[in-house]
Coordinates of C-alpha atoms and ligand atoms in Angstrom, one line a residue:
Chain C
M1 CA 40.4 -21.5 -14.8
I2 CA 36.6 -20.7 -13.7
T3 CA 33.8 -22.5 -15.2
I4 CA 30.9 -21.3 -12.9
E5 CA 30.6 -18.0 -11.7
C6 CA 27.6 -16.8 -9.3
E7 CA 27.1 -13.0 -9.5
K8 CA 25.4 -11.7 -6.5
V9 CA 22.6 -14.1 -6.8
S10 CA 19.4 -13.4 -5.1
K11 CA 16.4 -15.5 -4.6
S12 CA 12.9 -14.4 -3.0
F13 CA 9.9 -16.9 -2.6
G14 CA 6.4 -15.5 -2.6
P15 CA 4.3 -12.4 -3.9
R16 CA 6.7 -9.2 -3.7
G17 CA 5.7 -7.3 -0.7
S18 CA 3.6 -10.1 1.1
P19 CA 4.5 -11.2 4.6
H20 CA 4.9 -14.6 3.4
R21 CA 7.9 -13.6 1.2
T22 CA 10.7 -15.6 1.9
V23 CA 14.3 -14.1 1.0
A24 CA 16.2 -17.4 0.4
L25 CA 19.3 -16.3 -1.1
D26 CA 20.8 -12.6 -0.7
N27 CA 23.6 -11.8 -3.0
A28 CA 25.4 -14.9 -2.9
S29 CA 28.4 -14.8 -5.2
I30 CA 31.3 -17.6 -5.8
D31 CA 33.5 -18.7 -8.6
I32 CA 34.0 -22.1 -8.9
E33 CA 37.2 -23.5 -10.4
R34 CA 37.3 -26.3 -13.5
G35 CA 37.9 -29.7 -11.8
E36 CA 37.4 -28.8 -8.3
L37 CA 34.9 -30.4 -5.9
L38 CA 33.2 -27.5 -4.1
C39 CA 31.1 -28.2 -1.1
F40 CA 27.9 -26.3 0.1
I41 CA 27.8 -26.4 3.8
G42 CA 25.1 -24.3 5.9
P43 CA 21.9 -24.5 8.6
S44 CA 18.8 -25.9 7.1
G45 CA 16.7 -23.4 5.0
C46 CA 19.6 -21.0 4.1
G47 CA 19.3 -21.7 0.2
K48 CA 22.0 -24.2 -0.6
S49 CA 19.3 -26.2 -2.7
T50 CA 18.0 -23.2 -4.3
L51 CA 21.6 -21.9 -5.4
L52 CA 22.1 -25.2 -6.7
N53 CA 18.9 -25.0 -8.7
I54 CA 19.8 -21.9 -10.0
I55 CA 23.1 -23.0 -11.2
A56 CA 21.5 -26.1 -13.1
G57 CA 18.8 -23.6 -14.7
L58 CA 16.0 -25.3 -13.0
A59 CA 15.1 -22.1 -11.2
E60 CA 15.5 -18.4 -12.0
P61 CA 17.1 -15.9 -9.6
T62 CA 15.4 -13.0 -8.6
S63 CA 18.5 -10.8 -9.3
G64 CA 21.8 -11.7 -10.3
E65 CA 23.2 -14.0 -12.7
V66 CA 25.0 -17.4 -13.2
L67 CA 27.7 -17.8 -15.9
I68 CA 28.7 -21.2 -16.9
D69 CA 31.9 -20.8 -19.2
G70 CA 31.2 -17.4 -19.7
T71 CA 27.7 -17.7 -20.8
P72 CA 24.8 -16.6 -18.7
V73 CA 22.4 -19.5 -17.7
N74 CA 18.7 -19.1 -18.8
G75 CA 17.4 -22.7 -18.4
P76 CA 18.6 -26.2 -18.1
L77 CA 22.3 -27.1 -19.6
P78 CA 21.8 -31.1 -20.1
R79 CA 25.0 -31.3 -22.1
K80 CA 27.1 -29.5 -19.7
I81 CA 25.4 -30.2 -16.3
A82 CA 24.1 -33.2 -14.7
F83 CA 22.1 -33.1 -11.5
V84 CA 21.8 -35.6 -8.6
F85 CA 18.9 -35.3 -6.3
Q86 CA 18.7 -35.7 -2.6
E87 CA 15.5 -37.9 -2.8
S88 CA 15.4 -40.7 -5.1
A89 CA 14.8 -39.6 -8.4
L90 CA 14.4 -42.8 -10.1
F91 CA 11.6 -43.7 -12.6
P92 CA 9.7 -46.4 -10.8
W93 CA 8.4 -48.2 -13.6
R94 CA 11.9 -48.3 -15.5
T95 CA 14.4 -50.9 -14.8
V96 CA 17.9 -49.7 -13.5
I97 CA 19.4 -49.7 -17.0
D98 CA 16.3 -47.9 -18.6
N99 CA 16.4 -45.4 -15.7
V100 CA 20.4 -44.9 -16.7
K101 CA 19.7 -44.5 -20.1
L102 CA 16.9 -42.3 -19.9
G103 CA 18.9 -38.9 -20.3
L104 CA 20.9 -40.2 -23.3
A105 CA 17.4 -40.8 -25.0
F106 CA 16.2 -37.4 -24.0
Q107 CA 19.4 -36.1 -26.0
Q108 CA 18.8 -38.3 -28.8
V109 CA 22.3 -40.4 -28.5
P110 CA 21.9 -43.0 -30.7
K111 CA 20.6 -46.5 -29.3
G112 CA 24.0 -48.6 -29.6
E113 CA 25.8 -46.0 -28.1
R114 CA 23.2 -45.3 -25.5
D115 CA 23.4 -49.0 -24.4
D116 CA 27.5 -49.0 -24.0
R117 CA 27.5 -45.8 -22.0
A118 CA 24.6 -46.9 -19.6
S119 CA 26.4 -50.3 -19.2
E120 CA 29.5 -48.6 -18.7
A121 CA 28.5 -46.4 -15.8
L122 CA 26.4 -49.2 -14.0
Q123 CA 29.8 -51.0 -14.1
A124 CA 31.4 -48.1 -12.8
V125 CA 29.0 -47.6 -9.6
G126 CA 29.3 -51.7 -9.1
L127 CA 25.6 -52.3 -10.3
A128 CA 26.0 -54.1 -13.2
D129 CA 24.3 -57.0 -11.9
F130 CA 21.4 -55.2 -11.3
A131 CA 20.6 -53.7 -14.6
N132 CA 17.3 -55.6 -14.8
H133 CA 15.9 -54.8 -11.3
Y134 CA 13.3 -52.1 -10.9
P135 CA 14.1 -49.4 -8.3
R136 CA 11.8 -50.7 -5.3
Q137 CA 14.0 -53.6 -5.2
L138 CA 17.3 -51.8 -4.3
S139 CA 18.4 -50.5 -1.2
G140 CA 18.7 -46.6 -0.4
G141 CA 22.7 -46.7 -1.3
M142 CA 22.0 -48.4 -4.4
K143 CA 19.5 -46.1 -5.6
Q144 CA 21.6 -43.4 -5.1
R145 CA 24.4 -45.1 -7.0
V146 CA 21.9 -45.6 -9.9
Q147 CA 21.4 -42.0 -9.9
L148 CA 25.0 -41.2 -9.9
A149 CA 25.7 -43.7 -13.0
R150 CA 22.7 -41.6 -14.7
A151 CA 24.6 -38.3 -14.0
L152 CA 27.6 -39.9 -15.1
C153 CA 26.9 -41.4 -18.3
L154 CA 25.8 -38.0 -19.6
G155 CA 29.5 -37.3 -19.7
T156 CA 29.0 -33.8 -18.8
D157 CA 31.7 -31.5 -17.5
I158 CA 29.6 -30.4 -14.4
L159 CA 28.1 -32.6 -11.7
L160 CA 25.9 -31.0 -9.3
M161 CA 24.9 -33.0 -6.2
D162 CA 22.1 -32.0 -3.7
E163 CA 22.7 -33.8 -0.6
P164 CA 23.2 -37.3 -2.3
F165 CA 24.1 -39.4 0.4
A166 CA 21.5 -37.7 3.4
A167 CA 19.5 -40.8 3.5
L168 CA 22.3 -43.4 3.8
D169 CA 23.8 -44.5 6.8
E170 CA 27.4 -43.1 7.8
Q171 CA 29.1 -46.3 6.8
T172 CA 27.8 -46.4 3.5
R173 CA 28.2 -42.4 2.8
M174 CA 31.7 -42.9 4.0
V175 CA 32.4 -45.7 1.4
M176 CA 30.5 -43.7 -1.4
G177 CA 32.4 -40.3 -0.5
E178 CA 35.6 -42.5 -1.1
D179 CA 34.4 -43.8 -4.4
L180 CA 33.3 -40.0 -5.4
S181 CA 36.7 -39.0 -4.6
V182 CA 38.3 -41.6 -6.9
L183 CA 36.0 -40.7 -9.4
L184 CA 36.9 -37.3 -9.3
A185 CA 40.6 -37.8 -9.6
R186 CA 39.9 -39.9 -12.8
T187 CA 37.5 -37.9 -14.6
G188 CA 38.1 -34.5 -13.7
K189 CA 34.6 -33.1 -13.3
T190 CA 33.9 -30.1 -11.8
I191 CA 31.5 -30.9 -8.8
V192 CA 29.3 -29.1 -6.4
F193 CA 28.0 -31.0 -3.5
V194 CA 25.7 -29.8 -0.9
T195 CA 26.3 -31.5 2.7
H196 CA 25.2 -31.3 6.2
S197 CA 28.1 -33.7 7.3
L198 CA 31.3 -31.7 8.5
V199 CA 33.5 -34.3 8.3
E200 CA 31.9 -35.1 4.7
A201 CA 32.6 -31.8 3.8
V202 CA 36.4 -31.7 4.9
F203 CA 37.3 -35.1 3.4
L204 CA 35.4 -34.5 0.2
A205 CA 36.0 -31.0 -0.9
D206 CA 38.8 -29.0 -2.5
R207 CA 36.9 -25.9 -0.9
V208 CA 34.1 -25.5 1.5
A209 CA 31.7 -22.6 1.0
V210 CA 30.3 -22.0 4.2
F211 CA 26.6 -20.4 3.9
T212 CA 25.2 -17.9 6.3
A213 CA 21.6 -18.3 8.1
R214 CA 18.5 -17.3 5.7
P215 CA 18.8 -15.0 3.7
G216 CA 21.7 -17.1 2.5
R217 CA 25.3 -15.4 1.5
I218 CA 28.6 -17.2 1.4
K219 CA 30.1 -16.2 4.7
T220 CA 33.5 -18.1 4.1
V221 CA 35.3 -20.2 1.9
L222 CA 37.7 -22.8 3.3
S223 CA 40.5 -24.7 1.3
V224 CA 41.5 -28.3 1.9
D225 CA 44.8 -29.1 0.7
E226 CA 44.8 -32.7 0.1
E227 CA 45.4 -34.4 -3.1
H228 CA 42.5 -36.8 -4.5
P229 CA 41.8 -39.3 -4.3
R230 CA 41.9 -38.9 -0.6
K231 CA 43.0 -42.0 1.4
Q232 CA 41.2 -43.5 4.5
S233 CA 44.6 -42.2 6.4
F234 CA 43.3 -38.6 5.8
M235 CA 39.9 -39.4 7.4
K236 CA 41.9 -40.4 10.6
S237 CA 44.1 -37.2 10.2
A238 CA 44.7 -34.5 12.6
K239 CA 44.5 -32.3 9.8
L240 CA 40.9 -33.2 9.0
A241 CA 39.7 -32.9 12.7
E242 CA 41.2 -29.5 13.0
M243 CA 39.3 -28.2 9.8
R244 CA 36.2 -30.0 10.8
N245 CA 36.4 -28.2 14.4
E246 CA 37.2 -24.9 12.2
L247 CA 34.0 -25.3 10.2
Y248 CA 32.1 -26.4 13.5
D249 CA 32.6 -23.0 14.7
L250 CA 32.1 -21.2 11.7
L251 CA 28.7 -23.1 11.4
H252 CA 27.5 -23.0 14.8
D253 CA 26.8 -19.3 15.3
E254 CA 24.7 -19.2 12.3
V255 CA 22.9 -22.5 13.0
R256 CA 22.1 -20.9 16.4
K257 CA 20.6 -17.6 14.6
T258 CA 18.3 -20.0 12.4
M259 CA 17.3 -21.7 15.6
E260 CA 16.7 -18.4 17.8
L261 CA 15.0 -16.8 15.0
R262 CA 12.6 -19.6 14.9
G263 CA 12.3 -20.9 18.8
E264 CA 12.1 -17.3 20.1
A265 CA 9.7 -15.3 18.4
G266 CA 8.3 -17.5 15.8
E267 CA 6.7 -16.4 12.6
S268 CA 5.4 -13.4 13.7
G269 CA 8.6 -12.1 15.1
A270 CA 10.7 -13.2 12.1
R271 CA 8.1 -11.1 10.2
A272 CA 8.3 -8.4 12.7
Q273 CA 12.0 -8.2 12.4
S274 CA 12.1 -8.2 8.6
R275 CA 9.7 -5.7 8.5
G276 CA 12.1 -3.6 10.9
L277 CA 15.1 -4.5 8.5
R278 CA 13.3 -3.1 5.2
R279 CA 12.5 0.4 7.0
Chain W
M23 CA 5.6 -76.6 46.4
S24 CA 3.1 -78.5 44.2
M25 CA 0.7 -75.8 45.3
N26 CA 3.1 -73.1 44.2
V27 CA 3.6 -74.6 40.7
D28 CA -0.1 -75.0 40.2
S29 CA -1.0 -71.3 41.1
S30 CA 1.6 -70.0 38.8
R31 CA 0.5 -72.1 36.1
S32 CA -3.0 -70.8 36.6
L33 CA -1.9 -67.3 36.0
R34 CA -0.6 -68.3 32.7
P35 CA -2.9 -67.0 29.6
P36 CA -5.0 -69.7 28.5
R37 CA -3.6 -72.1 26.1
S38 CA -5.3 -71.0 22.9
L39 CA -3.3 -67.5 23.3
V40 CA 0.1 -69.1 24.1
K41 CA 0.0 -71.5 21.1
R42 CA 2.5 -70.7 18.4
R43 CA 0.7 -69.5 15.5
P44 CA 1.0 -72.3 12.4
R45 CA 2.9 -71.5 9.8
R46 CA 1.0 -71.0 6.9
E47 CA 1.6 -74.5 5.0
E48 CA 0.7 -76.1 8.3
R49 CA -2.7 -74.2 8.4
R50 CA -5.5 -76.5 7.3
L51 CA -8.1 -74.0 6.3
S52 CA -6.6 -71.6 3.4
P53 CA -8.4 -67.9 2.6
G54 CA -9.7 -69.3 -0.5
M55 CA -11.2 -72.1 0.9
A56 CA -12.8 -70.2 3.5
R57 CA -14.3 -68.1 1.2
I58 CA -15.8 -70.7 -0.7
L59 CA -17.1 -72.1 2.3
V60 CA -18.8 -68.7 3.4
I61 CA -20.1 -68.8 -0.3
L62 CA -21.7 -72.1 0.1
A63 CA -23.1 -71.3 3.4
M64 CA -25.0 -68.0 2.0
V65 CA -26.4 -70.0 -1.1
A66 CA -27.5 -72.9 1.7
A67 CA -29.2 -70.3 3.8
W68 CA -31.2 -68.8 0.7
E69 CA -32.1 -72.2 -0.4
I70 CA -33.5 -72.8 2.9
G71 CA -34.8 -69.4 3.6
A72 CA -36.6 -69.5 0.2
R73 CA -38.1 -73.0 0.4
F74 CA -39.3 -73.0 3.8
F75 CA -40.2 -69.3 4.9
G76 CA -40.2 -67.7 1.9
D77 CA -43.5 -66.6 -0.7
P78 CA -42.9 -68.4 -3.6
L79 CA -44.4 -65.8 -5.7
F80 CA -41.6 -63.2 -4.4
V81 CA -38.5 -65.3 -3.9
A82 CA -36.9 -68.4 -5.7
P83 CA -34.2 -70.8 -4.1
P84 CA -31.3 -70.6 -6.1
S85 CA -31.6 -74.6 -7.3
Q86 CA -34.7 -73.0 -9.1
V87 CA -33.2 -70.0 -10.3
A88 CA -30.3 -72.3 -11.9
V89 CA -32.9 -74.3 -13.5
A90 CA -34.7 -71.1 -14.9
L91 CA -31.0 -69.6 -15.9
V92 CA -30.6 -72.6 -18.4
G93 CA -34.1 -72.1 -19.6
L94 CA -33.5 -68.5 -20.2
L95 CA -30.3 -69.3 -22.4
G96 CA -32.7 -70.9 -24.9
V97 CA -35.0 -67.6 -24.9
K98 CA -33.7 -65.7 -28.1
G99 CA -35.3 -62.6 -26.9
V100 CA -33.6 -62.5 -23.4
M101 CA -30.4 -63.4 -24.8
I102 CA -30.4 -60.6 -27.5
A103 CA -31.7 -57.9 -24.7
V104 CA -28.7 -59.1 -22.5
G105 CA -26.3 -58.8 -25.5
M106 CA -27.6 -55.8 -26.2
A107 CA -27.2 -54.5 -22.5
L108 CA -23.7 -56.0 -22.8
L109 CA -22.8 -54.0 -26.0
E110 CA -24.2 -50.5 -24.3
L111 CA -21.7 -51.1 -21.3
V112 CA -18.7 -51.6 -23.3
V113 CA -19.5 -49.0 -25.8
A114 CA -20.0 -46.3 -23.0
F115 CA -17.0 -47.7 -21.0
A116 CA -14.9 -47.1 -23.9
V117 CA -16.1 -43.6 -24.5
A118 CA -16.4 -42.7 -21.0
V119 CA -12.5 -43.9 -20.5
V120 CA -11.3 -42.2 -23.4
L121 CA -13.2 -38.7 -23.3
G122 CA -12.7 -38.7 -19.5
V123 CA -8.7 -39.2 -20.0
A124 CA -8.5 -37.0 -22.6
I125 CA -10.3 -34.2 -21.0
G126 CA -8.9 -34.9 -17.8
L127 CA -5.2 -34.5 -19.1
A128 CA -6.1 -31.3 -20.9
V129 CA -7.5 -29.9 -17.9
G130 CA -5.5 -31.1 -15.5
L131 CA -2.5 -30.2 -17.4
N132 CA -3.2 -26.2 -18.0
R133 CA -3.3 -24.3 -14.9
F134 CA -5.3 -21.7 -16.4
W135 CA -8.2 -24.2 -17.6
R136 CA -7.9 -26.1 -14.4
G137 CA -8.9 -23.3 -12.6
A138 CA -11.6 -22.2 -14.8
L139 CA -13.5 -25.4 -15.4
Y140 CA -12.5 -27.6 -12.0
P141 CA -15.4 -26.1 -9.9
I142 CA -17.8 -26.8 -13.0
I143 CA -16.8 -30.3 -13.2
V144 CA -17.3 -30.8 -9.4
T145 CA -20.5 -29.6 -9.3
I146 CA -22.0 -31.2 -12.3
Y147 CA -20.5 -34.6 -10.9
A148 CA -22.4 -34.0 -7.7
V149 CA -25.6 -33.6 -9.5
P150 CA -27.7 -36.9 -8.7
Q151 CA -28.4 -37.7 -12.3
S152 CA -31.4 -40.5 -12.1
T153 CA -33.6 -37.2 -11.6
I154 CA -33.0 -36.2 -15.2
L155 CA -33.2 -39.8 -17.0
P156 CA -36.6 -39.1 -18.5
L157 CA -35.2 -35.7 -20.2
F158 CA -32.5 -38.3 -21.5
V159 CA -35.2 -40.8 -23.0
L160 CA -36.9 -37.6 -24.7
L161 CA -33.6 -36.4 -26.1
F162 CA -32.5 -40.0 -27.4
G163 CA -35.4 -42.0 -27.6
I164 CA -35.7 -45.8 -26.3
G165 CA -33.0 -47.4 -28.0
A166 CA -29.5 -47.9 -27.1
A167 CA -28.4 -44.2 -27.5
T168 CA -30.2 -43.4 -24.0
K169 CA -28.6 -46.0 -22.3
I170 CA -24.9 -45.4 -23.6
A171 CA -25.5 -41.7 -23.2
F172 CA -26.5 -42.2 -19.6
G173 CA -23.9 -44.7 -18.8
I174 CA -21.1 -42.1 -20.3
T175 CA -22.7 -39.3 -17.6
H176 CA -22.5 -41.6 -14.8
S177 CA -18.8 -42.2 -15.4
V178 CA -16.8 -39.9 -17.4
F179 CA -16.7 -37.2 -14.8
A180 CA -15.3 -39.5 -11.9
V181 CA -12.8 -40.4 -14.7
I182 CA -11.8 -36.4 -15.4
L183 CA -11.7 -35.7 -11.4
T184 CA -9.4 -38.9 -10.9
L185 CA -7.2 -37.6 -13.8
I186 CA -6.9 -34.2 -12.3
A187 CA -6.1 -35.4 -9.0
G188 CA -3.5 -38.0 -10.5
I189 CA -2.0 -35.3 -12.3
Q190 CA -1.7 -33.1 -9.1
N191 CA 0.3 -36.0 -7.2
I192 CA 2.8 -36.4 -10.2
D193 CA 6.4 -36.3 -8.4
P194 CA 7.9 -33.1 -9.2
T195 CA 11.6 -34.3 -8.4
L196 CA 10.7 -36.5 -11.2
L197 CA 9.5 -33.6 -13.7
K198 CA 12.5 -31.7 -12.3
C199 CA 14.8 -34.3 -13.1
A200 CA 13.6 -34.9 -16.7
R201 CA 14.1 -31.1 -17.6
A202 CA 17.6 -31.5 -16.3
M203 CA 18.4 -34.1 -18.5
G204 CA 17.0 -32.3 -21.6
A205 CA 13.5 -33.6 -22.1
N206 CA 11.2 -31.3 -24.1
R207 CA 7.7 -31.0 -23.7
R208 CA 6.7 -34.1 -25.6
Q209 CA 9.3 -36.2 -23.9
V210 CA 8.0 -35.0 -20.6
L211 CA 4.4 -36.0 -21.4
V212 CA 5.6 -39.7 -22.8
S213 CA 8.2 -40.3 -20.4
V214 CA 7.5 -38.7 -17.0
I215 CA 3.6 -37.6 -17.2
L216 CA 1.6 -40.5 -18.7
P217 CA 3.7 -43.5 -17.2
S218 CA 3.0 -41.4 -13.7
L219 CA -0.7 -41.6 -14.6
V220 CA -1.0 -45.2 -15.6
P221 CA -2.1 -46.4 -12.2
T222 CA -4.6 -43.2 -12.0
I223 CA -5.7 -44.1 -15.3
F224 CA -6.8 -47.5 -13.7
T225 CA -8.5 -46.4 -10.9
G226 CA -10.3 -44.3 -13.5
M227 CA -11.6 -47.5 -15.3
R228 CA -12.3 -49.0 -12.2
L229 CA -14.8 -46.0 -11.5
A230 CA -15.8 -46.0 -14.9
M231 CA -16.7 -49.2 -15.0
A232 CA -18.7 -49.0 -11.9
G233 CA -20.8 -46.1 -13.0
V234 CA -21.5 -47.3 -16.5
L235 CA -22.8 -50.4 -15.0
L236 CA -25.2 -48.3 -12.8
G237 CA -25.9 -45.7 -15.5
V238 CA -26.7 -48.2 -18.4
L239 CA -28.8 -50.8 -16.1
L240 CA -30.6 -48.0 -14.4
A241 CA -31.8 -46.8 -18.0
E242 CA -32.4 -50.4 -19.2
L243 CA -34.7 -50.9 -16.5
Y244 CA -36.3 -47.4 -16.7
V245 CA -37.1 -48.2 -20.3
S246 CA -39.6 -50.9 -20.0
S247 CA -40.9 -51.1 -23.8
A248 CA -37.9 -53.3 -24.8
G249 CA -34.5 -54.8 -23.9
V250 CA -33.8 -56.2 -20.5
G251 CA -36.5 -53.5 -18.7
L252 CA -39.1 -55.5 -20.5
Y253 CA -38.0 -58.8 -19.4
T254 CA -37.4 -57.6 -15.8
Q255 CA -40.9 -56.2 -15.9
T256 CA -42.7 -59.0 -17.3
F257 CA -41.2 -61.7 -14.7
A258 CA -42.1 -59.3 -11.9
N259 CA -45.5 -58.6 -13.0
S260 CA -46.2 -62.4 -13.8
M261 CA -44.7 -63.7 -10.6
Q262 CA -41.9 -65.6 -11.8
P263 CA -39.4 -64.8 -9.5
A264 CA -36.8 -67.7 -10.4
K265 CA -36.7 -66.2 -13.8
L266 CA -36.2 -62.6 -12.8
F267 CA -33.6 -63.6 -10.5
A268 CA -31.7 -65.7 -13.2
L269 CA -31.6 -62.6 -15.5
V270 CA -30.3 -60.7 -12.6
T271 CA -28.1 -63.3 -12.1
L272 CA -26.9 -63.1 -15.9
L273 CA -26.4 -59.5 -15.6
A274 CA -24.3 -59.9 -12.5
A275 CA -22.0 -62.2 -14.0
A276 CA -21.6 -59.9 -16.9
A277 CA -20.8 -57.3 -14.5
V278 CA -18.3 -59.2 -12.5
I279 CA -16.5 -60.4 -15.5
L280 CA -15.8 -56.9 -17.0
N281 CA -14.7 -55.8 -13.4
E282 CA -12.5 -58.7 -13.6
L283 CA -11.1 -57.8 -17.1
C284 CA -10.5 -54.2 -15.8
R285 CA -8.6 -55.7 -12.7
M286 CA -6.3 -58.1 -14.9
A287 CA -5.3 -55.4 -17.2
E288 CA -4.4 -53.1 -14.2
A289 CA -2.1 -55.9 -12.8
R290 CA -0.6 -56.7 -16.3
F291 CA 0.4 -52.8 -16.8
T292 CA 1.5 -51.9 -13.2
R293 CA 3.9 -54.7 -12.0
W294 CA 6.6 -52.3 -11.5
H295 CA 4.1 -50.5 -8.6
S296 CA 4.4 -52.9 -5.5
Ligands
LIG311 N1 9.3 -23.4 -3.9 C1 9.4 -22.8 -2.8 N2 8.5 -21.7 -2.6 C2 8.6 -21.0 -1.3 N3 9.8 -20.9 -0.7 C3 10.6 -21.8 -0.9 C4 10.6 -22.8 -2.2 N4 11.9 -23.2 -2.1 C5 12.6 -23.1 -1.2 N5 11.9 -22.0 -0.4 C6 12.1 -21.2 0.7 O1 14.0 -20.9 0.4 C7 14.3 -21.3 1.6 C8 16.0 -21.9 1.3 O2 15.6 -23.2 0.7 P1 16.2 -24.4 0.2 O3 15.7 -25.6 -0.1 O4 17.4 -23.6 -0.6 O5 17.2 -24.6 1.6 P2 18.3 -25.4 2.0 O6 19.8 -24.8 2.4 O7 18.6 -26.3 0.7 O8 18.2 -26.3 3.3 P3 18.1 -27.9 3.6 O9 19.5 -27.9 4.2 O10 17.2 -27.9 4.9 O11 17.8 -28.8 2.3 C9 13.7 -21.8 2.6 O12 13.3 -21.2 3.9 C10 12.6 -22.2 1.9 O13 11.3 -22.2 2.8
LIG312 MG1 18.4 -28.5 0.3

């Protein structure tokens, strides 16, 4: 069953007709199944974050629309969608537990229930002992786990994650990826996950949506046929290596395109080209 | 051989550079003690300078100032004048902070009004106000009102501008995060905007204190027919530098205490910060 439908979503930034106008997304369409983990992967600046924000109702598309369970999105849906940000989005003046409770407070969850759900979520990410610490006292990986706990305790069906492990070292992100896979198997949430790591994408995803260079469209969707929770053995398997290589080939050309646009002609060249395209 | 050893030794940097830096607990002189020594040295220099080289009509050594200070504490008129100045400082400070934060929030949080009013506020802030002090006296008379008003105009614009700048620096990710979690406008204000601005508000308060001290004392000294201004004028005209210095010391002590109170409140409320 489909839960998120993106229908020809386009998004441009900057005033219409201005040479500084950036077309970030150009008719991106994808259907996301309930309970799957879908990865967005693509060259930097191709519009992955933009599309994720539009799905979350945090940004409006210039044209096209997103449907969640058949209803068009026009604003945040805090009861359906939780968001994990790339950078630490923890409130520095609140303790870990108070950060986790904040979303529940916004949604007027009764106090007792709030405490229970927050403690449970902290337990789930292994940070129960740090409930009364402040964010600045945590490592990067711990901060992201707090963000994950905050998103989890909202109990939404959908979890959107924008490069949640990008700032972490490879070993930590591998372990966090394994945990996420276990969690997914247990909760059956729909997860959309942005990453730049080919291995991470194949290891975690049920499907990988490969973006084109900007303006971003979805070039191909690869399926990874492997049960959750994913095992260590899958990480080392030939199957993963093969898919990783396939993904590499798909992405390589797109990343080149992005770099060439920048390197060769610079801004003015890109502008001239986009004018040429418009004619 | 021994020549060799010697020459290689002479190539080493001098002993003092090689010596391991002593650990903190081993160091004999703590920064606090060094500070006290510097202050003592300054007081001693003043004492010696005033006693042996200064004109007793214009300068007094700290020992005499201390004696004069004790004497002043018994003069009712002086105490009333200083108390009045303190009261003006506190009132002007409170009004400047409350007004500054309120206007800063109102202007800073609204794109339209920020665009409209920001240049005006910057311009007024840049005008040197000492020149219009006589106008204040004309408007508000020679009482406390002039001094309070002058203290406020010296500080409120700095608070407003600090707040507007602080609002620009609120982490957009936190705002987005709150919206994603379902915060309404009031919740965003209470849970994101105001807490984000706590350090900014304290910066504003420190600036306000500096401005208020300047404005109120300037007006006090300018209006010399009563209050602190009258006494400074009298002591200066009658060549009583010890009393003059004692009065100034009293005012300076009040300023230091007020600033220190501000700093303590700041440390108390921004503990999460560093
Ligand atoms: N607020 C904005 N104003 C103007 N342009 C923007 C804005 N946000 C994004 N863009 C532009 O839209 C394009 C897509 O940005 P987006 O952040 O979605 O990329 P991304 O795929 O997430 O890249 P990355 O992998 O580097 O995070 C970029 O070229 C960027 O310059
Ligand atoms: Mg991004």
